[in-house]
Structures are given as structure tokens and as C-alpha cells.
Amino acid sequence: MSLTTVSGSGSAPLLSIQRVSRRYGPVIALDDVSLDIARGEFFALLGPSGCGKTTLMRCVAGFETPDSGELLLDGEDLAGMPPYRRPVNMMFQSYALFPHLDVFENVAFGLRRQGLNKETIAGRVRALLQLTQLDSYGSRKINELSGGQRQRVALARALAPGPRLLLLDEPLGALDRKLREETQFHLKKIQRETGTSFMIVTHDQDEALALADRVAVMRAGRIEQVASPNDIYERPASRFVAGFVGDTNFIDGVVVFDSAPYLLTDFGRIALSTCCLPDGRRATLSVRPEDIHARHDGPGISGIVEEFVFRGDNTLLRVRVGNDVILRVATWDMRFSVGESVMLQFPLDTPALFAEEI
Ligand SMILES: Nc1ncnc2c1ncn2[C@@H]1O[C@H](COP(=O)(O)OP(=O)(O)O)[C@@H](O)[C@H]1O
Ligand SMILES: [Mg+2]
């Protein structure tokens, strides 16, 4: 039996979120959010706790009603449609499994409600248990399972009715670190094999970047950027995104146009590859630790190694430049020592330049 979701044709988005807002008293949980999710896409909503991720997901599932805006699924307006009629399913952060039912019955639950015959249900549950590597666990009770196995039962149960869109709220939140990575690969594989669109909510940037085809970064009810993981990391659209996703140095200065633009900082000039800010504008450049190259000599901006930390695959240097700026520089060169002077080379490409917020 095929588990592939039947989807419509064409390149129209599967889900279109249009100018959705939702308040709770004085709190604006969603502030004019617009977003399209494509068919077969693995999409991640990333943002700090309280930024509105769960609220947005609950609006899509139908557990919450937006104050304004529209939600269209395959072009159909979801307004007024109860959750159980939406071709959407949600996997809750708590998994919400039925403890008194075994694994098989947990997965079969939604199918029984659809009134399918016994053989169809059994075939489909078996296929789902195989997909989630739970083949031999059908008759186990939920309290006899590990955290990772429960997570897979919840996933199988959520996939059972064949939703066109699966919403997963912090699906790996309850798992320990090692298991999370393994489960990430597993989730990706299942998403690919079923062809179902996944919309996952997470506050963990590594998880969003690892899993998703595209990521939306949210802040205080608004979307700051929607892009591929690579673009989110390499070309953050705002200072907030640059700071939230990955490790970075924020370098303050003033934009100067000479023959070419550069950022005039307290410790020297950093050439700017592109600059759409005017001459004289105060700005902040975000540079990742791994994009600054530390050398023992040669050209660049000089600094003094204040401290270093061995991190396994590289070493993180804290380098003082000028009077009181500390830059974090990742290097594979192990021969640096505290107090040594180093030359820093900045990247040629500097896309993450942000005007000072006035
Ligand atoms: N039912 C509710 N009643 C009142 N405030 C709520 C309710 N649900 C969410 N909020 C508030 O809306 C904001 C967004 O919450 P939520 O969507 O749960 O954020 P996230 O999932 O990103 O952590 C928070 O300030 C939260 O306190
Ligand atoms: Mg949440």
C-alpha cells in the first residue's frame, strides 16, 4: 500500500497564509503573518519561545481562529472548517498518545474514525509501523516504550489519515541530544518517502537548519525572513536573524565610500563587498567566527589572542583588536598561544551589513 500523499497539480502553494493576525488581550501573538508552503516541502518555523510559532500552527490546524487574514489550503479557504475536516494533522509536543491502547491501536485510531474496513486499516497500520521502524512493537503498551519509540508512534499516528500537511510542534523537544540527531535523519527520510508537506516548529536553530528545505525566522509575532537554511545562515536579513541563527561577531562602525565602500571601525577598515547604505551611516556587520582567518603574520588587522578554547573539530580564539573589541575567531591551526599577536583577514563577501536601528 502506498503512503504517498495524493496532491494536486501545478505550482500553486499547498498552504497559503495571508496576513494572519491573532491577539490575546494586549499580547499580539501573530502580527500580519504571510507565508506560502509548497507541496512536498519540509518547512521550519524557527524563533524564540513566545514568538507565536504554536499559535500560527494552531490556526492552520483549526484549534485557533485568526482575528484577521486568510488561510488557504489547495486554494480552499479554511475559515469555519473544523479541525477534523481539514486535510491537516498535528503532532503535539507532548505526543498525546493513548496510554491504555497498544501501539497498533494508537496508530489505527484516526483510521477507525474514518470508517475504513478492518483489512485496509491493518494494512495501512503495518505500512506505517514499518516506515517508522516499529514493525515488532504493534502490541506493546505505550508505557513500555522509550522516548524515541513514543515519538515514532506519535508520528505514525499523525501520518495515518494521510494528511496533505503535517504540523509538528517541537517534535524532538523531549528527546536527548544524541537521539535527536538520529531522529532528525529519520524524520527527513519519512518526509521524503511519504511526500507529505511537513511544517515543523522549533526554537532550536541547528534543528531547523538541518531539517528544512526552507526556514521562516519569527520574532514577536512577525516573520523576519523566509529562506533556505544556507541563505538564512549566510545572508541573514536582519541583525536579529544573524544573532539568533548561529554564532557571530557584531562589528560596529561607519560606512565610508572611498574608491570602494568600507566599514570604519575602532580597530581598522573592513572592505565591504556590497553596500546599499549611504556614506556616513552607522552600521553593524555580522561576521561568523569561521569566516575570519587568523594567521601568524601577513596582511590584515592585527590583534592579540586573549584566550582560546579547544572545541574538538576547531579552536575558538578570543582576539582583542583595537582597545576594547573582542572578536571570536574559529581556526583549525592549533599553534596559537595566549598573548600572541595575530593578523586577521575578513571575508571578501560581506552580505550581513545592517543599518543601526534609530
Ligand atoms: N491561549 C492563550 N491565551 C493567552 N495568551 C496566549 C495564549 N496562547 C499563546 N499566548 C501568548 O501568545 C504569545 C505566543 O505564544 P506561542 O504561539 O505559544 O509562542 P511559541 O510557540 O513561539 O513559544 C505568547 O506571548 C503567549 O504567552
Ligand atoms: Mg510553542
mmCIF file of N, CA and C in Angstrom, residues 142-263:
data_model
loop_
_atom_site.group_PDB
_atom_site.id
_atom_site.type_symbol
_atom_site.label_atom_id
_atom_site.label_comp_id
_atom_site.label_asym_id
_atom_site.label_seq_id
_atom_site.Cartn_x
_atom_site.Cartn_y
_atom_site.Cartn_z
ATOM 1 N N ILE A 142 2.040 1.739 25.487
ATOM 2 C CA ILE A 142 2.804 2.980 25.364
ATOM 3 C C ILE A 142 3.817 3.140 26.498
ATOM 4 N N ASN A 143 3.427 2.731 27.721
ATOM 5 C CA ASN A 143 4.360 2.906 28.843
ATOM 6 C C ASN A 143 5.493 1.877 28.846
ATOM 7 N N GLU A 144 5.501 0.984 27.850
ATOM 8 C CA GLU A 144 6.624 0.051 27.717
ATOM 9 C C GLU A 144 7.617 0.511 26.639
ATOM 10 N N LEU A 145 7.431 1.757 26.185
ATOM 11 C CA LEU A 145 8.274 2.260 25.093
ATOM 12 C C LEU A 145 9.242 3.332 25.585
ATOM 13 N N SER A 146 10.367 3.475 24.870
ATOM 14 C CA SER A 146 11.314 4.553 25.167
ATOM 15 C C SER A 146 10.784 5.857 24.576
ATOM 16 N N GLY A 147 11.411 6.954 24.936
ATOM 17 C CA GLY A 147 11.006 8.272 24.418
ATOM 18 C C GLY A 147 11.044 8.334 22.902
ATOM 19 N N GLY A 148 12.104 7.767 22.321
ATOM 20 C CA GLY A 148 12.250 7.786 20.875
ATOM 21 C C GLY A 148 11.156 6.967 20.184
ATOM 22 N N GLN A 149 10.811 5.829 20.803
ATOM 23 C CA GLN A 149 9.754 4.982 20.223
ATOM 24 C C GLN A 149 8.392 5.664 20.319
ATOM 25 N N ARG A 150 8.148 6.332 21.421
ATOM 26 C CA ARG A 150 6.867 7.065 21.559
ATOM 27 C C ARG A 150 6.754 8.147 20.490
ATOM 28 N N GLN A 151 7.872 8.821 20.282
ATOM 29 C CA GLN A 151 7.887 9.870 19.262
ATOM 30 C C GLN A 151 7.503 9.275 17.906
ATOM 31 N N ARG A 152 7.989 8.054 17.622
ATOM 32 C CA ARG A 152 7.695 7.430 16.329
ATOM 33 C C ARG A 152 6.247 6.952 16.247
ATOM 34 N N VAL A 153 5.701 6.530 17.371
ATOM 35 C CA VAL A 153 4.272 6.159 17.372
ATOM 36 C C VAL A 153 3.431 7.411 17.081
ATOM 37 N N ALA A 154 3.793 8.506 17.726
ATOM 38 C CA ALA A 154 3.049 9.752 17.505
ATOM 39 C C ALA A 154 3.116 10.168 16.037
ATOM 40 N N LEU A 155 4.277 9.969 15.451
ATOM 41 C CA LEU A 155 4.454 10.322 14.037
ATOM 42 C C LEU A 155 3.609 9.411 13.142
ATOM 43 N N ALA A 156 3.658 8.115 13.423
ATOM 44 C CA ALA A 156 2.872 7.158 12.632
ATOM 45 C C ALA A 156 1.380 7.472 12.753
ATOM 46 N N ARG A 157 0.942 7.781 13.973
ATOM 47 C CA ARG A 157 -0.474 8.078 14.174
ATOM 48 C C ARG A 157 -0.879 9.346 13.415
ATOM 49 N N ALA A 158 0.007 10.349 13.430
ATOM 50 C CA ALA A 158 -0.314 11.612 12.748
ATOM 51 C C ALA A 158 -0.347 11.434 11.229
ATOM 52 N N LEU A 159 0.473 10.507 10.719
ATOM 53 C CA LEU A 159 0.517 10.272 9.270
ATOM 54 C C LEU A 159 -0.627 9.367 8.791
ATOM 55 N N ALA A 160 -1.201 8.603 9.717
ATOM 56 C CA ALA A 160 -2.162 7.559 9.342
ATOM 57 C C ALA A 160 -3.317 8.033 8.446
ATOM 58 N N PRO A 161 -3.980 9.147 8.769
ATOM 59 C CA PRO A 161 -5.100 9.547 7.905
ATOM 60 C C PRO A 161 -4.663 10.132 6.559
ATOM 61 N N GLY A 162 -3.337 10.177 6.290
ATOM 62 C CA GLY A 162 -2.862 10.701 5.006
ATOM 63 C C GLY A 162 -3.067 12.191 4.847
ATOM 64 N N PRO A 163 -2.651 12.982 5.844
ATOM 65 C CA PRO A 163 -2.832 14.428 5.740
ATOM 66 C C PRO A 163 -2.007 15.002 4.586
ATOM 67 N N ARG A 164 -2.480 16.082 3.988
ATOM 68 C CA ARG A 164 -1.678 16.734 2.954
ATOM 69 C C ARG A 164 -0.574 17.564 3.590
ATOM 70 N N LEU A 165 -0.850 17.977 4.829
ATOM 71 C CA LEU A 165 0.142 18.773 5.553
ATOM 72 C C LEU A 165 0.208 18.255 6.973
ATOM 73 N N LEU A 166 1.431 17.949 7.426
ATOM 74 C CA LEU A 166 1.604 17.505 8.805
ATOM 75 C C LEU A 166 2.292 18.621 9.597
ATOM 76 N N LEU A 167 1.679 18.991 10.703
ATOM 77 C CA LEU A 167 2.224 20.037 11.563
ATOM 78 C C LEU A 167 2.897 19.359 12.752
ATOM 79 N N LEU A 168 4.140 19.679 13.000
ATOM 80 C CA LEU A 168 4.876 19.038 14.094
ATOM 81 C C LEU A 168 5.399 20.111 15.034
ATOM 82 N N ASP A 169 4.847 20.141 16.249
ATOM 83 C CA ASP A 169 5.238 21.174 17.213
ATOM 84 C C ASP A 169 6.356 20.648 18.105
ATOM 85 N N GLU A 170 7.558 21.172 17.918
ATOM 86 C CA GLU A 170 8.737 20.748 18.699
ATOM 87 C C GLU A 170 8.804 19.218 18.786
ATOM 88 N N PRO A 171 8.831 18.515 17.645
ATOM 89 C CA PRO A 171 8.713 17.050 17.671
ATOM 90 C C PRO A 171 9.877 16.347 18.362
ATOM 91 N N LEU A 172 11.018 17.008 18.451
ATOM 92 C CA LEU A 172 12.178 16.340 19.045
ATOM 93 C C LEU A 172 12.512 16.910 20.415
ATOM 94 N N GLY A 173 11.646 17.801 20.892
ATOM 95 C CA GLY A 173 11.908 18.525 22.144
ATOM 96 C C GLY A 173 12.101 17.627 23.346
ATOM 97 N N ALA A 174 11.451 16.470 23.360
ATOM 98 C CA ALA A 174 11.505 15.602 24.544
ATOM 99 C C ALA A 174 12.654 14.601 24.482
ATOM 100 N N LEU A 175 13.433 14.632 23.409
ATOM 101 C CA LEU A 175 14.489 13.628 23.247
ATOM 102 C C LEU A 175 15.852 14.186 23.655
ATOM 103 N N ASP A 176 16.735 13.290 24.102
ATOM 104 C CA ASP A 176 18.068 13.788 24.466
ATOM 105 C C ASP A 176 18.884 14.039 23.197
ATOM 106 N N ARG A 177 20.011 14.706 23.384
ATOM 107 C CA ARG A 177 20.751 15.254 22.264
ATOM 108 C C ARG A 177 21.152 14.229 21.208
ATOM 109 N N LYS A 178 21.662 13.119 21.663
ATOM 110 C CA LYS A 178 22.152 12.098 20.748
ATOM 111 C C LYS A 178 21.010 11.513 19.908
ATOM 112 N N LEU A 179 19.923 11.270 20.582
ATOM 113 C CA LEU A 179 18.765 10.690 19.912
ATOM 114 C C LEU A 179 18.158 11.693 18.926
ATOM 115 N N ARG A 180 18.265 12.966 19.249
ATOM 116 C CA ARG A 180 17.704 13.997 18.379
ATOM 117 C C ARG A 180 18.325 13.934 16.999
ATOM 118 N N GLU A 181 19.642 13.782 16.945
ATOM 119 C CA GLU A 181 20.301 13.790 15.639
ATOM 120 C C GLU A 181 19.851 12.591 14.811
ATOM 121 N N GLU A 182 19.814 11.447 15.435
ATOM 122 C CA GLU A 182 19.369 10.234 14.749
ATOM 123 C C GLU A 182 17.927 10.426 14.257
ATOM 124 N N THR A 183 17.099 11.017 15.114
ATOM 125 C CA THR A 183 15.692 11.199 14.775
ATOM 126 C C THR A 183 15.524 12.237 13.659
ATOM 127 N N GLN A 184 16.429 13.202 13.601
ATOM 128 C CA GLN A 184 16.380 14.175 12.503
ATOM 129 C C GLN A 184 16.499 13.475 11.156
ATOM 130 N N PHE A 185 17.477 12.563 11.048
ATOM 131 C CA PHE A 185 17.653 11.826 9.791
ATOM 132 C C PHE A 185 16.397 11.011 9.470
ATOM 133 N N HIS A 186 15.854 10.422 10.510
ATOM 134 C CA HIS A 186 14.682 9.577 10.353
ATOM 135 C C HIS A 186 13.479 10.394 9.871
ATOM 136 N N LEU A 187 13.287 11.555 10.490
ATOM 137 C CA LEU A 187 12.174 12.440 10.089
ATOM 138 C C LEU A 187 12.300 12.856 8.633
ATOM 139 N N LYS A 188 13.520 13.195 8.246
ATOM 140 C CA LYS A 188 13.759 13.633 6.868
ATOM 141 C C LYS A 188 13.430 12.530 5.880
ATOM 142 N N LYS A 189 13.843 11.328 6.243
ATOM 143 C CA LYS A 189 13.621 10.171 5.374
ATOM 144 C C LYS A 189 12.116 9.927 5.217
ATOM 145 N N ILE A 190 11.397 9.980 6.331
ATOM 146 C CA ILE A 190 9.954 9.728 6.293
ATOM 147 C C ILE A 190 9.246 10.813 5.489
ATOM 148 N N GLN A 191 9.682 12.037 5.673
ATOM 149 C CA GLN A 191 9.067 13.132 4.921
ATOM 150 C C GLN A 191 9.276 12.908 3.421
ATOM 151 N N ARG A 192 10.481 12.511 3.053
ATOM 152 C CA ARG A 192 10.790 12.289 1.635
ATOM 153 C C ARG A 192 9.984 11.110 1.089
ATOM 154 N N GLU A 193 9.935 10.045 1.859
ATOM 155 C CA GLU A 193 9.262 8.835 1.372
ATOM 156 C C GLU A 193 7.750 8.996 1.255
ATOM 157 N N THR A 194 7.148 9.770 2.152
ATOM 158 C CA THR A 194 5.693 9.937 2.072
ATOM 159 C C THR A 194 5.309 11.077 1.137
ATOM 160 N N GLY A 195 6.241 12.019 0.909
ATOM 161 C CA GLY A 195 5.930 13.172 0.056
ATOM 162 C C GLY A 195 4.967 14.146 0.713
ATOM 163 N N THR A 196 4.665 13.933 1.985
ATOM 164 C CA THR A 196 3.768 14.835 2.721
ATOM 165 C C THR A 196 4.508 16.134 3.032
ATOM 166 N N SER A 197 3.819 17.256 2.951
ATOM 167 C CA SER A 197 4.440 18.510 3.379
ATOM 168 C C SER A 197 4.519 18.522 4.896
ATOM 169 N N PHE A 198 5.683 18.857 5.417
ATOM 170 C CA PHE A 198 5.875 18.951 6.865
ATOM 171 C C PHE A 198 6.099 20.409 7.235
ATOM 172 N N MET A 199 5.412 20.849 8.272
ATOM 173 C CA MET A 199 5.692 22.173 8.831
ATOM 174 C C MET A 199 6.062 21.920 10.282
ATOM 175 N N ILE A 200 7.303 22.196 10.604
ATOM 176 C CA ILE A 200 7.800 21.868 11.933
ATOM 177 C C ILE A 200 8.074 23.160 12.688
ATOM 178 N N VAL A 201 7.785 23.138 13.978
ATOM 179 C CA VAL A 201 8.070 24.286 14.839
ATOM 180 C C VAL A 201 9.251 23.929 15.725
ATOM 181 N N THR A 202 10.198 24.802 15.819
ATOM 182 C CA THR A 202 11.317 24.565 16.719
ATOM 183 C C THR A 202 11.917 25.884 17.199
ATOM 184 N N HIS A 203 12.524 25.828 18.401
ATOM 185 C CA HIS A 203 13.276 27.003 18.849
ATOM 186 C C HIS A 203 14.768 26.710 18.716
ATOM 187 N N ASP A 204 15.078 25.529 18.130
ATOM 188 C CA ASP A 204 16.463 25.088 18.015
ATOM 189 C C ASP A 204 16.948 25.354 16.589
ATOM 190 N N GLN A 205 17.861 26.312 16.481
ATOM 191 C CA GLN A 205 18.329 26.726 15.151
ATOM 192 C C GLN A 205 19.026 25.597 14.404
ATOM 193 N N ASP A 206 19.816 24.787 15.098
ATOM 194 C CA ASP A 206 20.515 23.696 14.413
ATOM 195 C C ASP A 206 19.520 22.726 13.802
ATOM 196 N N GLU A 207 18.455 22.473 14.555
ATOM 197 C CA GLU A 207 17.442 21.549 14.082
ATOM 198 C C GLU A 207 16.737 22.091 12.836
ATOM 199 N N ALA A 208 16.381 23.365 12.865
ATOM 200 C CA ALA A 208 15.702 23.975 11.709
ATOM 201 C C ALA A 208 16.605 23.917 10.480
ATOM 202 N N LEU A 209 17.884 24.269 10.655
ATOM 203 C CA LEU A 209 18.792 24.291 9.515
ATOM 204 C C LEU A 209 19.034 22.879 8.990
ATOM 205 N N ALA A 210 19.101 21.903 9.902
ATOM 206 C CA ALA A 210 19.394 20.530 9.498
ATOM 207 C C ALA A 210 18.228 19.908 8.730
ATOM 208 N N LEU A 211 17.014 20.235 9.137
ATOM 209 C CA LEU A 211 15.859 19.519 8.610
ATOM 210 C C LEU A 211 15.224 20.143 7.381
ATOM 211 N N ALA A 212 15.111 21.453 7.388
ATOM 212 C CA ALA A 212 14.143 22.087 6.490
ATOM 213 C C ALA A 212 14.678 22.430 5.108
ATOM 214 N N ASP A 213 13.764 22.416 4.136
ATOM 215 C CA ASP A 213 14.073 22.971 2.810
ATOM 216 C C ASP A 213 14.090 24.493 2.897
ATOM 217 N N ARG A 214 13.127 25.031 3.669
ATOM 218 C CA ARG A 214 13.085 26.483 3.910
ATOM 219 C C ARG A 214 12.746 26.738 5.369
ATOM 220 N N VAL A 215 13.232 27.875 5.844
ATOM 221 C CA VAL A 215 13.049 28.240 7.241
ATOM 222 C C VAL A 215 12.424 29.630 7.306
ATOM 223 N N ALA A 216 11.432 29.788 8.181
ATOM 224 C CA ALA A 216 10.932 31.131 8.491
ATOM 225 C C ALA A 216 11.406 31.476 9.891
ATOM 226 N N VAL A 217 12.094 32.588 10.044
ATOM 227 C CA VAL A 217 12.521 33.026 11.375
ATOM 228 C C VAL A 217 11.498 34.037 11.880
ATOM 229 N N MET A 218 10.931 33.729 13.057
ATOM 230 C CA MET A 218 9.903 34.594 13.638
ATOM 231 C C MET A 218 10.444 35.338 14.852
ATOM 232 N N ARG A 219 9.897 36.524 15.052
ATOM 233 C CA ARG A 219 10.247 37.322 16.214
ATOM 234 C C ARG A 219 9.027 38.139 16.593
ATOM 235 N N ALA A 220 8.578 37.978 17.827
ATOM 236 C CA ALA A 220 7.464 38.760 18.362
ATOM 237 C C ALA A 220 6.278 38.834 17.393
ATOM 238 N N GLY A 221 5.826 37.684 16.913
ATOM 239 C CA GLY A 221 4.622 37.629 16.089
ATOM 240 C C GLY A 221 4.812 37.982 14.629
ATOM 241 N N ARG A 222 6.027 38.309 14.240
ATOM 242 C CA ARG A 222 6.280 38.680 12.843
ATOM 243 C C ARG A 222 7.320 37.758 12.228
ATOM 244 N N ILE A 223 7.269 37.674 10.889
ATOM 245 C CA ILE A 223 8.272 36.893 10.169
ATOM 246 C C ILE A 223 9.413 37.830 9.788
ATOM 247 N N GLU A 224 10.614 37.469 10.193
ATOM 248 C CA GLU A 224 11.772 38.317 9.880
ATOM 249 C C GLU A 224 12.404 37.933 8.553
ATOM 250 N N GLN A 225 12.383 36.625 8.243
ATOM 251 C CA GLN A 225 12.989 36.169 6.995
ATOM 252 C C GLN A 225 12.477 34.780 6.653
ATOM 253 N N VAL A 226 12.253 34.547 5.378
ATOM 254 C CA VAL A 226 11.946 33.195 4.893
ATOM 255 C C VAL A 226 12.970 32.879 3.816
ATOM 256 N N ALA A 227 13.737 31.828 4.004
ATOM 257 C CA ALA A 227 14.777 31.496 3.026
ATOM 258 C C ALA A 227 15.278 30.084 3.258
ATOM 259 N N SER A 228 16.175 29.634 2.382
ATOM 260 C CA SER A 228 16.801 28.319 2.556
ATOM 261 C C SER A 228 17.714 28.395 3.790
ATOM 262 N N PRO A 229 18.007 27.231 4.411
ATOM 263 C CA PRO A 229 18.912 27.240 5.560
ATOM 264 C C PRO A 229 20.235 27.945 5.242
ATOM 265 N N ASN A 230 20.757 27.676 4.056
ATOM 266 C CA ASN A 230 22.021 28.290 3.681
ATOM 267 C C ASN A 230 21.922 29.819 3.632
ATOM 268 N N ASP A 231 20.866 30.324 3.037
ATOM 269 C CA ASP A 231 20.703 31.774 2.953
ATOM 270 C C ASP A 231 20.440 32.408 4.316
ATOM 271 N N ILE A 232 19.667 31.702 5.145
ATOM 272 C CA ILE A 232 19.412 32.217 6.496
ATOM 273 C C ILE A 232 20.742 32.382 7.234
ATOM 274 N N TYR A 233 21.612 31.410 7.046
ATOM 275 C CA TYR A 233 22.905 31.427 7.748
ATOM 276 C C TYR A 233 23.891 32.411 7.108
ATOM 277 N N GLU A 234 23.969 32.368 5.790
ATOM 278 C CA GLU A 234 24.977 33.177 5.093
ATOM 279 C C GLU A 234 24.508 34.595 4.801
ATOM 280 N N ARG A 235 23.195 34.754 4.610
ATOM 281 C CA ARG A 235 22.671 36.076 4.238
ATOM 282 C C ARG A 235 21.495 36.458 5.115
ATOM 283 N N PRO A 236 21.730 36.576 6.406
ATOM 284 C CA PRO A 236 20.626 36.938 7.304
ATOM 285 C C PRO A 236 20.065 38.306 6.938
ATOM 286 N N ALA A 237 18.730 38.413 6.983
ATOM 287 C CA ALA A 237 18.085 39.653 6.545
ATOM 288 C C ALA A 237 18.057 40.721 7.636
ATOM 289 N N SER A 238 18.326 40.330 8.864
ATOM 290 C CA SER A 238 18.307 41.322 9.936
ATOM 291 C C SER A 238 19.335 40.946 10.988
ATOM 292 N N ARG A 239 19.623 41.897 11.823
ATOM 293 C CA ARG A 239 20.553 41.661 12.913
ATOM 294 C C ARG A 239 20.019 40.561 13.835
ATOM 295 N N PHE A 240 18.712 40.573 14.032
ATOM 296 C CA PHE A 240 18.102 39.551 14.886
ATOM 297 C C PHE A 240 18.358 38.148 14.329
ATOM 298 N N VAL A 241 18.121 37.974 13.032
ATOM 299 C CA VAL A 241 18.319 36.654 12.407
ATOM 300 C C VAL A 241 19.791 36.239 12.516
ATOM 301 N N ALA A 242 20.694 37.177 12.240
ATOM 302 C CA ALA A 242 22.125 36.866 12.309
ATOM 303 C C ALA A 242 22.513 36.402 13.709
ATOM 304 N N GLY A 243 21.935 37.028 14.724
ATOM 305 C CA GLY A 243 22.285 36.677 16.098
ATOM 306 C C GLY A 243 21.588 35.427 16.584
ATOM 307 N N PHE A 244 20.400 35.183 16.085
ATOM 308 C CA PHE A 244 19.622 34.030 16.556
ATOM 309 C C PHE A 244 20.100 32.733 15.928
ATOM 310 N N VAL A 245 20.485 32.812 14.663
ATOM 311 C CA VAL A 245 20.902 31.618 13.927
ATOM 312 C C VAL A 245 22.426 31.564 13.871
ATOM 313 N N GLY A 246 23.007 30.679 14.657
ATOM 314 C CA GLY A 246 24.452 30.509 14.616
ATOM 315 C C GLY A 246 25.179 31.528 15.459
ATOM 316 N N ASP A 247 26.486 31.379 15.433
ATOM 317 C CA ASP A 247 27.372 32.164 16.267
ATOM 318 C C ASP A 247 27.928 33.285 15.395
ATOM 319 N N THR A 248 27.989 34.495 15.911
ATOM 320 C CA THR A 248 28.507 35.567 15.065
ATOM 321 C C THR A 248 29.181 36.661 15.861
ATOM 322 N N ASN A 249 29.963 37.502 15.156
ATOM 323 C CA ASN A 249 30.520 38.735 15.725
ATOM 324 C C ASN A 249 29.734 39.901 15.164
ATOM 325 N N PHE A 250 29.288 40.797 16.024
ATOM 326 C CA PHE A 250 28.691 42.039 15.542
ATOM 327 C C PHE A 250 29.744 43.139 15.648
ATOM 328 N N ILE A 251 30.067 43.731 14.504
ATOM 329 C CA ILE A 251 31.120 44.739 14.460
ATOM 330 C C ILE A 251 30.505 46.088 14.081
ATOM 331 N N ASP A 252 30.611 47.053 14.987
ATOM 332 C CA ASP A 252 30.015 48.373 14.749
ATOM 333 C C ASP A 252 30.997 49.277 14.030
ATOM 334 N N GLY A 253 30.467 50.160 13.206
ATOM 335 C CA GLY A 253 31.325 51.113 12.513
ATOM 336 C C GLY A 253 30.509 52.116 11.724
ATOM 337 N N VAL A 254 31.214 52.830 10.840
ATOM 338 C CA VAL A 254 30.566 53.831 9.991
ATOM 339 C C VAL A 254 30.894 53.489 8.540
ATOM 340 N N VAL A 255 29.887 53.547 7.685
ATOM 341 C CA VAL A 255 30.101 53.264 6.263
ATOM 342 C C VAL A 255 30.834 54.441 5.617
ATOM 343 N N VAL A 256 31.903 54.128 4.887
ATOM 344 C CA VAL A 256 32.641 55.165 4.170
ATOM 345 C C VAL A 256 32.800 54.720 2.714
ATOM 346 N N PHE A 257 32.468 55.638 1.803
ATOM 347 C CA PHE A 257 32.708 55.356 0.389
ATOM 348 C C PHE A 257 33.955 56.102 -0.029
ATOM 349 N N ASP A 258 34.996 55.326 -0.330
ATOM 350 C CA ASP A 258 36.196 55.957 -0.879
ATOM 351 C C ASP A 258 36.164 55.582 -2.348
ATOM 352 N N SER A 259 37.184 54.898 -2.858
ATOM 353 C CA SER A 259 37.013 54.355 -4.207
ATOM 354 C C SER A 259 36.082 53.148 -4.121
ATOM 355 N N ALA A 260 36.122 52.476 -2.992
ATOM 356 C CA ALA A 260 35.212 51.352 -2.727
ATOM 357 C C ALA A 260 34.697 51.500 -1.294
ATOM 358 N N PRO A 261 33.535 50.892 -1.006
ATOM 359 C CA PRO A 261 32.995 51.065 0.348
ATOM 360 C C PRO A 261 33.748 50.250 1.401
ATOM 361 N N TYR A 262 33.859 50.787 2.580
ATOM 362 C CA TYR A 262 34.399 50.014 3.708
ATOM 363 C C TYR A 262 33.704 50.444 4.981
ATOM 364 N N LEU A 263 33.875 49.622 6.008
ATOM 365 C CA LEU A 263 33.323 49.949 7.320
ATOM 366 C C LEU A 263 34.495 50.435 8.168
#
